[in-house]
């Protein structure tokens, strides 16, 4: 074990140190090289050192260099040094974070990290949380809490009796709601298409004047950080309207919720703390390794209702038994990396991480706009949408930039137009990386 783990560590370090010198996407040869991982399963065991060597030789080149400094695809954070190191240690611990009795340290770190985040993100004191796989499951969990509360208020025990025969409830979403929110609604039996959609502006923000009358059988789903533009819904008037009507407010803040932790960006999400539930990711802007998402619920009992389960052999200790707040039972101890990331950054480090990515995004917009290309969004946070001409030309440039390999950005369609979507989400990206990437994009687009 000793030599094997040292070998793994030195291979991992070599991998990370090599990222700057390789194209962000694997080459065709790297992809083809994965064939040596296949073949039929051997009858006899193979030496673990050989297994690791094969994994590194054939697997490492076929990765996307999203742990590096110039990956701007989707909304993808890297891994902070402390978070990655904690992840390695936690791998050795192999804790089952379901219960305090199965992992005292897992339960404790979740509790501490929860307290820190409630403070950092400006959430109400006493807010509860579940440590889940990502924002999709965080949306699922937050909406399960909402479903519980809204139906309980209508005299219905949805966990016991199900939705069949329950009074109808309304779901109101912005026209730019993220696909994962609709997927979560589908998984909860609330329907992907049964939603009432509210019109949005040119940045994807819900128009308060377009909000239908709400009532106490309604779940209003808002968004902090549109996945294309980075813009957030105007929380103050929207949540105020929901409060007056007694509606539940859920916020999908996969990355945008972290704006609250940076004084320079906090105005983008002003008032978000007045909601009832919030979904976010730690593997995006907090830069912990995959996978890591968080659901927060103002009243922890509403989160506990759908996810607690009783069995004679389960030990449920006060005050916070981790598995009572997540869809999962057995799971890895995600609180370890979240704790380590926050402990290493401190309040200022989190703010600087968020502000730094936003500064890089503004520079991308400025550099590409100066070169004559069209920026389709206002740079609210860390997202930049660029058109290089008509849709076909934009698609062509994005593909060519990806193939050139200095950096990687994806495609999107924003309100009918094709665009390159640049998302700056990694702690590791430097000013120099941004300049190099702008130069590479302009070089490709100019030919
Ligand atoms: C990324 C994202 C999600 C989904 O997050 P996963 O971590 O992929 O599950 C949901 N909503 C928004 C706004 C996002 O940006």
Short mmCIF file of C-alpha atoms and ligand atoms in Angstrom, two decimals:
data_model
loop_
_atom_site.label_atom_id
_atom_site.label_comp_id
_atom_site.label_asym_id
_atom_site.label_seq_id
_atom_site.Cartn_x
_atom_site.Cartn_y
_atom_site.Cartn_z
CA UNK A 1 0.00 0.00 0.00
CA UNK A 2 2.75 2.45 0.96
CA UNK A 3 4.62 2.39 -2.35
CA UNK A 4 1.43 2.25 -4.36
CA UNK A 5 0.03 5.39 -2.74
CA UNK A 6 3.31 7.25 -3.14
CA UNK A 7 3.30 6.22 -6.80
CA UNK A 8 -0.28 7.48 -7.14
CA UNK A 9 0.66 10.78 -5.53
CA UNK A 10 3.68 11.30 -7.77
CA UNK A 11 1.68 10.41 -10.88
CA UNK A 12 -1.06 12.83 -9.85
CA UNK A 13 1.46 15.60 -9.22
CA UNK A 14 3.13 14.95 -12.57
CA UNK A 15 -0.30 15.08 -14.20
CA UNK A 16 -1.16 18.43 -12.65
CA UNK A 17 2.24 19.90 -13.48
CA UNK A 18 1.86 18.79 -17.07
CA UNK A 19 -1.51 20.44 -17.63
CA UNK A 20 -0.13 23.82 -18.62
CA UNK A 21 1.90 22.34 -21.46
CA UNK A 22 -0.78 20.22 -23.09
CA UNK A 23 -3.86 21.06 -25.15
CA UNK A 24 -6.96 21.41 -22.99
CA UNK A 25 -8.77 18.71 -25.00
CA UNK A 26 -7.22 15.32 -25.58
CA UNK A 27 -5.99 14.60 -29.11
CA UNK A 28 -7.54 11.91 -31.28
CA UNK A 29 -4.54 9.72 -30.51
CA UNK A 30 -5.13 10.19 -26.76
CA UNK A 31 -8.74 9.10 -27.18
CA UNK A 32 -7.70 6.11 -29.26
CA UNK A 33 -5.12 5.23 -26.59
CA UNK A 34 -7.91 4.34 -24.18
CA UNK A 35 -8.37 1.07 -26.05
CA UNK A 36 -5.63 -0.41 -23.88
CA UNK A 37 -7.99 -0.04 -20.90
CA UNK A 38 -10.49 -2.37 -22.55
CA UNK A 39 -10.13 -6.03 -23.40
CA UNK A 40 -11.86 -8.82 -21.58
CA UNK A 41 -11.75 -8.97 -17.78
CA UNK A 42 -8.77 -11.04 -16.68
CA UNK A 43 -9.39 -14.30 -14.86
CA UNK A 44 -6.59 -13.64 -12.40
CA UNK A 45 -5.74 -10.59 -10.31
CA UNK A 46 -3.33 -7.96 -11.63
CA UNK A 47 -0.76 -6.19 -9.49
CA UNK A 48 -2.26 -2.86 -8.27
CA UNK A 49 0.87 -0.99 -9.36
CA UNK A 50 0.37 -2.23 -12.91
CA UNK A 51 -3.29 -1.27 -12.78
CA UNK A 52 -2.36 2.24 -11.69
CA UNK A 53 0.34 2.56 -14.33
CA UNK A 54 -2.10 1.57 -17.08
CA UNK A 55 -4.70 3.98 -15.74
CA UNK A 56 -2.18 6.81 -15.81
CA UNK A 57 -0.63 5.96 -19.17
CA UNK A 58 -3.89 5.44 -21.02
CA UNK A 59 -6.30 7.42 -18.85
CA UNK A 60 -4.51 10.66 -17.95
CA UNK A 61 -4.00 11.84 -21.56
CA UNK A 62 -7.69 11.24 -22.31
CA UNK A 63 -8.85 13.68 -19.63
CA UNK A 64 -10.13 17.18 -20.23
CA UNK A 65 -7.70 19.56 -18.55
CA UNK A 66 -10.41 21.15 -16.41
CA UNK A 67 -8.12 20.99 -13.39
CA UNK A 68 -5.85 23.36 -15.31
CA UNK A 69 -6.00 27.11 -15.74
CA UNK A 70 -7.64 27.63 -19.13
CA UNK A 71 -10.75 25.50 -19.11
CA UNK A 72 -13.80 27.71 -19.50
CA UNK A 73 -16.36 25.08 -20.43
CA UNK A 74 -19.80 24.74 -18.81
CA UNK A 75 -19.43 26.12 -15.26
CA UNK A 76 -16.54 24.06 -14.02
CA UNK A 77 -14.38 24.81 -11.04
CA UNK A 78 -10.95 23.34 -10.52
CA UNK A 79 -9.76 21.91 -7.22
CA UNK A 80 -8.21 24.17 -4.62
CA UNK A 81 -4.96 22.70 -3.25
CA UNK A 82 -6.41 22.22 0.24
CA UNK A 83 -9.59 20.67 -1.17
CA UNK A 84 -7.72 18.22 -3.37
CA UNK A 85 -5.36 17.24 -0.56
CA UNK A 86 -8.33 16.79 1.78
CA UNK A 87 -10.00 14.64 -0.88
CA UNK A 88 -6.95 12.35 -0.97
CA UNK A 89 -6.91 12.03 2.80
CA UNK A 90 -10.66 11.44 2.89
CA UNK A 91 -10.22 8.72 0.28
CA UNK A 92 -7.92 6.98 2.68
CA UNK A 93 -10.41 7.47 5.51
CA UNK A 94 -13.17 5.88 3.39
CA UNK A 95 -15.84 7.20 5.70
CA UNK A 96 -19.52 6.50 5.33
CA UNK A 97 -20.92 9.94 6.02
CA UNK A 98 -24.49 8.72 6.50
CA UNK A 99 -24.45 8.83 10.29
CA UNK A 100 -22.51 10.33 13.13
CA UNK A 101 -21.84 6.84 14.42
CA UNK A 102 -20.39 5.73 11.06
CA UNK A 103 -18.28 8.90 10.74
CA UNK A 104 -17.95 11.25 13.68
CA UNK A 105 -15.57 13.44 11.71
CA UNK A 106 -17.84 13.48 8.64
CA UNK A 107 -20.79 14.67 10.70
CA UNK A 108 -18.71 17.27 12.53
CA UNK A 109 -17.15 18.75 9.41
CA UNK A 110 -20.56 19.06 7.75
CA UNK A 111 -21.88 20.87 10.78
CA UNK A 112 -18.95 23.30 10.90
CA UNK A 113 -18.98 23.94 7.15
CA UNK A 114 -22.74 24.48 7.28
CA UNK A 115 -22.32 27.16 9.94
CA UNK A 116 -19.61 28.90 7.95
CA UNK A 117 -21.62 28.88 4.73
CA UNK A 118 -24.81 30.16 6.34
CA UNK A 119 -22.73 33.10 7.50
CA UNK A 120 -20.80 33.59 4.22
CA UNK A 121 -23.83 33.34 1.97
CA UNK A 122 -26.04 35.50 4.16
CA UNK A 123 -28.60 32.77 4.87
CA UNK A 124 -30.85 32.93 7.93
CA UNK A 125 -29.41 31.61 11.21
CA UNK A 126 -30.60 28.08 11.87
CA UNK A 127 -30.75 27.12 8.18
CA UNK A 128 -30.27 23.38 7.61
CA UNK A 129 -28.35 21.67 4.82
CA UNK A 130 -27.79 18.44 2.97
CA UNK A 131 -24.49 17.52 1.31
CA UNK A 132 -25.46 16.06 -2.04
CA UNK A 133 -23.84 15.27 -5.39
CA UNK A 134 -24.55 18.51 -7.22
CA UNK A 135 -27.05 21.26 -7.87
CA UNK A 136 -29.39 18.87 -9.67
CA UNK A 137 -29.84 16.85 -6.50
CA UNK A 138 -29.79 20.03 -4.44
CA UNK A 139 -32.70 21.34 -6.52
CA UNK A 140 -34.41 17.98 -6.03
CA UNK A 141 -33.89 18.11 -2.27
CA UNK A 142 -34.93 21.75 -1.88
CA UNK A 143 -38.06 21.17 -3.93
CA UNK A 144 -38.85 18.03 -1.91
CA UNK A 145 -38.77 20.21 1.20
CA UNK A 146 -41.01 22.74 -0.55
CA UNK A 147 -43.44 20.01 -1.64
CA UNK A 148 -43.57 18.75 1.94
CA UNK A 149 -44.33 22.12 3.46
CA UNK A 150 -46.85 23.34 0.89
CA UNK A 151 -48.82 20.09 1.04
CA UNK A 152 -48.57 19.84 4.83
CA UNK A 153 -50.12 23.28 5.02
CA UNK A 154 -52.95 21.90 2.89
CA UNK A 155 -53.48 19.09 5.40
CA UNK A 156 -51.70 16.42 3.37
CA UNK A 157 -48.82 14.13 4.38
CA UNK A 158 -47.14 13.67 1.01
CA UNK A 159 -44.35 11.46 2.34
CA UNK A 160 -46.86 8.97 3.76
CA UNK A 161 -49.63 9.19 1.21
CA UNK A 162 -47.92 10.28 -2.00
CA UNK A 163 -49.16 12.77 -4.55
CA UNK A 164 -52.09 10.69 -5.73
CA UNK A 165 -55.14 12.31 -4.24
CA UNK A 166 -53.20 15.30 -2.93
CA UNK A 167 -54.54 18.77 -3.70
CA UNK A 168 -52.88 20.35 -6.75
CA UNK A 169 -50.02 22.73 -6.14
CA UNK A 170 -48.61 25.34 -8.50
CA UNK A 171 -45.03 25.64 -9.63
CA UNK A 172 -43.93 28.98 -11.03
CA UNK A 173 -40.57 29.20 -12.82
CA UNK A 174 -38.73 31.74 -14.93
CA UNK A 175 -38.66 31.11 -18.64
CA UNK A 176 -34.89 30.61 -18.29
CA UNK A 177 -35.09 27.99 -15.50
CA UNK A 178 -32.18 25.54 -15.66
CA UNK A 179 -32.89 22.12 -17.16
CA UNK A 180 -31.94 20.45 -13.89
CA UNK A 181 -34.68 22.29 -12.02
CA UNK A 182 -37.28 20.97 -14.45
CA UNK A 183 -35.74 17.51 -14.18
CA UNK A 184 -36.00 17.70 -10.39
CA UNK A 185 -39.66 18.70 -10.66
CA UNK A 186 -40.23 15.66 -12.88
CA UNK A 187 -38.51 13.33 -10.41
CA UNK A 188 -40.72 14.70 -7.63
CA UNK A 189 -43.94 13.96 -9.51
CA UNK A 190 -44.59 17.67 -9.96
CA UNK A 191 -44.03 17.60 -13.70
CA UNK A 192 -41.48 19.17 -15.98
CA UNK A 193 -44.15 20.76 -18.17
CA UNK A 194 -46.90 21.49 -15.66
CA UNK A 195 -45.06 24.66 -14.62
CA UNK A 196 -46.25 28.22 -15.09
CA UNK A 197 -43.52 30.11 -16.91
CA UNK A 198 -42.77 33.75 -16.23
CA UNK A 199 -41.34 35.99 -18.97
CA UNK A 200 -37.72 37.13 -18.62
CA UNK A 201 -35.69 40.08 -19.85
CA UNK A 202 -32.75 40.08 -22.26
CA UNK A 203 -30.43 38.79 -19.53
CA UNK A 204 -32.77 35.96 -18.49
CA UNK A 205 -34.04 37.67 -15.34
CA UNK A 206 -37.65 37.15 -14.33
CA UNK A 207 -39.81 40.22 -14.94
CA UNK A 208 -41.58 41.04 -11.66
CA UNK A 209 -44.50 42.57 -13.55
CA UNK A 210 -45.03 39.27 -15.35
CA UNK A 211 -45.37 37.29 -12.12
CA UNK A 212 -48.83 35.70 -11.90
CA UNK A 213 -50.80 36.09 -8.66
CA UNK A 214 -49.30 33.65 -6.13
CA UNK A 215 -50.96 31.78 -3.29
CA UNK A 216 -50.05 29.48 -0.42
CA UNK A 217 -50.19 26.41 -2.67
CA UNK A 218 -47.39 27.75 -4.86
CA UNK A 219 -43.67 27.05 -5.12
CA UNK A 220 -41.90 29.96 -6.79
CA UNK A 221 -38.56 28.89 -8.32
CA UNK A 222 -36.02 31.67 -8.73
CA UNK A 223 -32.47 31.68 -9.99
CA UNK A 224 -29.16 33.13 -8.81
CA UNK A 225 -26.83 33.02 -11.80
CA UNK A 226 -28.30 32.17 -15.18
CA UNK A 227 -26.15 29.43 -16.67
CA UNK A 228 -25.60 31.49 -19.83
CA UNK A 229 -25.52 35.13 -18.76
CA UNK A 230 -24.76 34.86 -15.04
CA UNK A 231 -27.65 37.23 -14.30
CA UNK A 232 -29.89 36.69 -11.26
CA UNK A 233 -33.59 37.24 -10.75
CA UNK A 234 -34.57 40.44 -8.88
CA UNK A 235 -35.08 38.75 -5.53
CA UNK A 236 -36.35 41.72 -3.53
CA UNK A 237 -39.66 42.31 -5.36
CA UNK A 238 -40.18 38.64 -6.25
CA UNK A 239 -39.67 37.25 -2.75
CA UNK A 240 -41.72 40.09 -1.31
CA UNK A 241 -44.64 39.07 -3.56
CA UNK A 242 -44.22 35.43 -2.54
CA UNK A 243 -44.15 36.33 1.15
CA UNK A 244 -47.35 38.29 0.89
CA UNK A 245 -49.05 35.29 -0.75
CA UNK A 246 -47.58 32.66 1.59
CA UNK A 247 -45.78 30.90 -1.29
CA UNK A 248 -42.55 28.93 -0.89
CA UNK A 249 -39.47 30.37 -2.61
CA UNK A 250 -36.77 28.04 -3.91
CA UNK A 251 -33.58 29.45 -5.45
CA UNK A 252 -31.39 27.58 -7.92
CA UNK A 253 -28.06 29.19 -7.17
CA UNK A 254 -25.71 26.53 -8.51
CA UNK A 255 -22.91 29.02 -8.89
CA UNK A 256 -24.58 32.43 -8.53
CA UNK A 257 -25.35 32.03 -4.84
CA UNK A 258 -21.63 32.47 -4.15
CA UNK A 259 -21.90 36.08 -5.33
CA UNK A 260 -23.29 36.71 -1.85
CA UNK A 261 -19.87 35.88 -0.40
CA UNK A 262 -18.10 38.65 -2.31
CA UNK A 263 -18.80 42.27 -1.31
CA UNK A 264 -18.11 43.39 -4.89
CA UNK A 265 -20.72 40.98 -6.32
CA UNK A 266 -23.23 40.70 -3.49
CA UNK A 267 -25.55 43.33 -5.00
CA UNK A 268 -26.24 40.87 -7.85
CA UNK A 269 -28.12 38.61 -5.45
CA UNK A 270 -29.47 41.18 -3.01
CA UNK A 271 -32.33 39.77 -0.97
CA UNK A 272 -31.64 36.13 -1.85
CA UNK A 273 -31.41 35.23 1.83
CA UNK A 274 -35.14 35.80 2.25
CA UNK A 275 -36.01 32.62 0.30
CA UNK A 276 -37.00 29.28 1.89
CA UNK A 277 -34.60 26.91 0.12
CA UNK A 278 -31.44 27.25 -1.94
CA UNK A 279 -29.54 24.84 -4.16
CA UNK A 280 -25.88 25.33 -4.91
CA UNK A 281 -22.74 23.54 -6.00
CA UNK A 282 -19.44 23.32 -4.21
CA UNK A 283 -17.76 21.75 -7.25
CA UNK A 284 -18.34 24.89 -9.30
CA UNK A 285 -17.32 28.14 -7.68
CA UNK A 286 -15.99 26.82 -4.38
CA UNK A 287 -13.53 24.70 -6.39
CA UNK A 288 -13.74 21.40 -4.55
CA UNK A 289 -13.28 18.16 -6.49
CA UNK A 290 -16.33 16.50 -8.04
CA UNK A 291 -18.90 15.75 -6.89
CA UNK A 292 -20.27 18.15 -4.35
CA UNK A 293 -23.55 20.01 -4.09
CA UNK A 294 -25.42 21.63 -1.23
CA UNK A 295 -29.05 22.17 -0.41
CA UNK A 296 -29.99 24.72 2.22
CA UNK A 297 -33.45 24.93 3.80
CA UNK A 298 -34.52 27.71 6.15
CA UNK A 299 -36.46 25.36 8.38
CA UNK A 300 -34.38 22.15 8.69
CA UNK A 301 -37.47 20.14 9.63
CA UNK A 302 -38.83 20.70 6.11
CA UNK A 303 -35.72 19.06 4.65
CA UNK A 304 -35.79 16.29 7.20
CA UNK A 305 -39.39 15.36 6.43
CA UNK A 306 -38.82 13.87 2.96
CA UNK A 307 -35.43 12.34 3.73
CA UNK A 308 -35.54 10.85 7.20
CA UNK A 309 -36.02 7.11 7.35
CA UNK A 310 -36.29 4.83 10.31
CA UNK A 311 -34.92 1.31 10.74
CA UNK A 312 -34.22 -0.61 13.89
CA UNK A 313 -30.46 -0.74 13.30
CA UNK A 314 -29.99 2.93 12.36
CA UNK A 315 -28.75 5.16 15.08
CA UNK A 316 -30.15 8.66 14.93
CA UNK A 317 -28.39 10.96 17.27
CA UNK A 318 -29.14 14.56 18.03
CA UNK A 319 -28.52 17.18 16.93
CA UNK A 320 -27.87 16.65 13.24
CA UNK A 321 -27.81 13.18 11.75
CA UNK A 322 -26.42 13.69 8.22
CA UNK A 323 -28.55 11.10 6.40
CA UNK A 324 -31.77 12.69 7.59
CA UNK A 325 -31.08 15.61 5.24
CA UNK A 326 -30.12 13.89 1.98
CA UNK A 327 -31.79 11.59 -0.54
CA UNK A 328 -28.75 9.31 -0.17
CA UNK A 329 -28.09 7.08 2.82
CA UNK A 330 -24.52 5.76 2.52
CA UNK A 331 -22.29 8.27 0.80
CA UNK A 332 -18.82 9.77 0.82
CA UNK A 333 -17.93 12.52 3.26
CA UNK A 334 -18.34 15.56 1.04
CA UNK A 335 -18.11 17.88 4.01
CA UNK A 336 -14.39 17.16 4.24
CA UNK A 337 -13.43 19.07 1.10
CA UNK A 338 -15.99 21.80 1.66
CA UNK A 339 -14.57 22.36 5.12
CA UNK A 340 -10.98 22.31 3.82
CA UNK A 341 -11.74 24.73 0.99
CA UNK A 342 -13.39 27.21 3.35
CA UNK A 343 -10.75 26.77 6.05
CA UNK A 344 -7.95 27.44 3.57
CA UNK A 345 -9.59 30.41 1.86
CA UNK A 346 -11.14 32.18 4.80
CA UNK A 347 -13.77 34.82 4.25
CA UNK A 348 -11.44 37.01 2.17
CA UNK A 349 -10.23 34.10 0.08
CA UNK A 350 -13.77 33.14 -0.94
CA UNK A 351 -14.56 36.76 -1.81
CA UNK A 352 -11.35 37.07 -3.84
CA UNK A 353 -12.03 33.82 -5.68
CA UNK A 354 -15.47 35.04 -6.76
CA UNK A 355 -14.30 38.57 -7.56
CA UNK A 356 -11.25 37.30 -9.45
CA UNK A 357 -13.31 35.11 -11.78
CA UNK A 358 -15.65 38.04 -12.43
CA UNK A 359 -12.69 40.31 -13.21
CA UNK A 360 -11.37 37.73 -15.69
CA UNK A 361 -14.81 37.53 -17.31
CA UNK A 362 -14.91 41.31 -17.75
CA UNK A 363 -11.46 41.22 -19.33
CA UNK A 364 -12.56 38.48 -21.76
CA UNK A 365 -15.53 40.62 -22.77
CA UNK A 366 -13.37 43.71 -23.17
CA UNK A 367 -10.62 41.95 -25.14
CA UNK A 368 -12.97 40.20 -27.52
CA UNK A 369 -15.19 43.24 -27.94
CA UNK A 370 -12.12 45.41 -28.73
CA UNK A 371 -11.24 42.86 -31.41
CA UNK A 372 -14.63 43.46 -33.02
CA UNK A 373 -16.63 40.53 -31.73
CA UNK A 374 -20.05 40.85 -30.20
CA UNK A 375 -20.67 40.27 -26.49
CA UNK A 376 -24.27 39.14 -26.07
CA UNK A 377 -24.65 39.58 -22.32
CA UNK A 378 -23.97 42.15 -19.64
CA UNK A 379 -21.14 40.74 -17.55
CA UNK A 380 -23.00 40.25 -14.27
CA UNK A 381 -20.68 37.59 -12.87
CA UNK A 382 -18.30 35.08 -14.48
CA UNK A 383 -20.13 34.27 -17.74
CA UNK A 384 -19.38 35.73 -21.16
CA UNK A 385 -21.36 35.07 -24.36
CA UNK A 386 -19.59 35.88 -27.61
CA UNK A 387 -20.83 35.83 -31.20
CA UNK A 388 -18.26 35.83 -34.01
CA UNK A 389 -20.69 36.62 -36.82
CA UNK A 390 -23.72 34.61 -37.86
CA UNK A 391 -24.60 31.35 -36.09
CA UNK A 392 -22.67 29.15 -38.49
CA UNK A 393 -19.55 31.29 -38.19
CA UNK A 394 -19.79 31.30 -34.38
CA UNK A 395 -20.08 27.50 -34.29
CA UNK A 396 -17.10 27.26 -36.60
CA UNK A 397 -14.95 29.52 -34.42
CA UNK A 398 -15.87 27.68 -31.21
CA UNK A 399 -14.95 24.34 -32.77
CA UNK A 400 -11.68 25.78 -34.04
CA UNK A 401 -10.82 27.27 -30.63
CA UNK A 402 -11.47 23.91 -28.99
CA UNK A 403 -9.25 22.18 -31.55
CA UNK A 404 -6.47 24.76 -31.19
CA UNK A 405 -6.13 23.72 -27.57
CA UNK A 406 -4.88 26.81 -25.70
CA UNK A 407 -8.22 27.06 -23.94
CA UNK A 408 -11.66 25.50 -24.10
CA UNK A 409 -15.07 27.15 -24.16
CA UNK A 410 -18.39 25.64 -25.14
CA UNK A 411 -21.36 26.53 -27.26
CA UNK A 412 -24.77 27.76 -26.33
CA UNK A 413 -27.84 29.34 -27.84
CA UNK A 414 -28.84 32.54 -26.12
CA UNK A 415 -32.29 33.89 -26.92
CA UNK A 416 -32.11 32.59 -30.47
CA UNK A 417 -28.43 33.26 -31.20
CA UNK A 418 -25.50 30.88 -31.19
CA UNK A 419 -22.67 31.94 -28.92
CA UNK A 420 -19.40 30.89 -27.42
CA UNK A 421 -19.94 30.57 -23.70
CA UNK A 422 -16.92 31.43 -21.58
CA UNK A 423 -17.27 30.59 -17.90
CA UNK A 424 -14.40 31.59 -15.61
CA UNK A 425 -14.81 29.42 -12.52
CA UNK A 426 -11.37 28.16 -11.55
CA UNK A 427 -9.27 29.48 -8.68
CA UNK A 428 -6.18 28.73 -10.79
CA UNK A 429 -6.83 31.01 -13.78
CA UNK A 430 -4.41 33.96 -13.89
CA UNK A 431 -4.42 37.28 -15.74
CA UNK A 432 -1.80 35.81 -18.05
CA UNK A 433 -4.05 32.83 -18.83
CA UNK A 434 -6.84 35.18 -19.79
CA UNK A 435 -4.56 37.21 -22.09
CA UNK A 436 -3.19 34.04 -23.68
CA UNK A 437 -6.70 32.73 -24.20
CA UNK A 438 -8.00 35.99 -25.68
CA UNK A 439 -5.04 36.01 -28.06
CA UNK A 440 -5.67 32.41 -29.07
CA UNK A 441 -9.39 33.04 -29.66
CA UNK A 442 -8.69 36.17 -31.72
CA UNK A 443 -6.02 34.29 -33.66
CA UNK A 444 -8.41 31.47 -34.50
CA UNK A 445 -11.37 33.76 -35.23
CA UNK A 446 -9.28 35.94 -37.55
CA UNK A 447 -8.37 33.13 -39.90
C1 LIG B 1 -24.68 23.67 -13.20
C2 LIG B 1 -26.07 24.12 -12.86
C3 LIG B 1 -27.02 23.21 -12.38
C4 LIG B 1 -26.77 21.73 -12.29
O1 LIG B 1 -25.69 21.46 -11.47
P1 LIG B 1 -25.01 20.03 -11.38
O2 LIG B 1 -23.92 20.25 -10.41
O3 LIG B 1 -24.52 19.72 -12.77
O4 LIG B 1 -26.03 19.06 -10.93
C5 LIG B 1 -28.25 23.72 -12.02
N1 LIG B 1 -28.54 25.02 -12.13
C6 LIG B 1 -27.67 25.92 -12.60
C7 LIG B 1 -28.06 27.36 -12.70
C8 LIG B 1 -26.39 25.50 -12.99
O5 LIG B 1 -25.50 26.39 -13.43
#
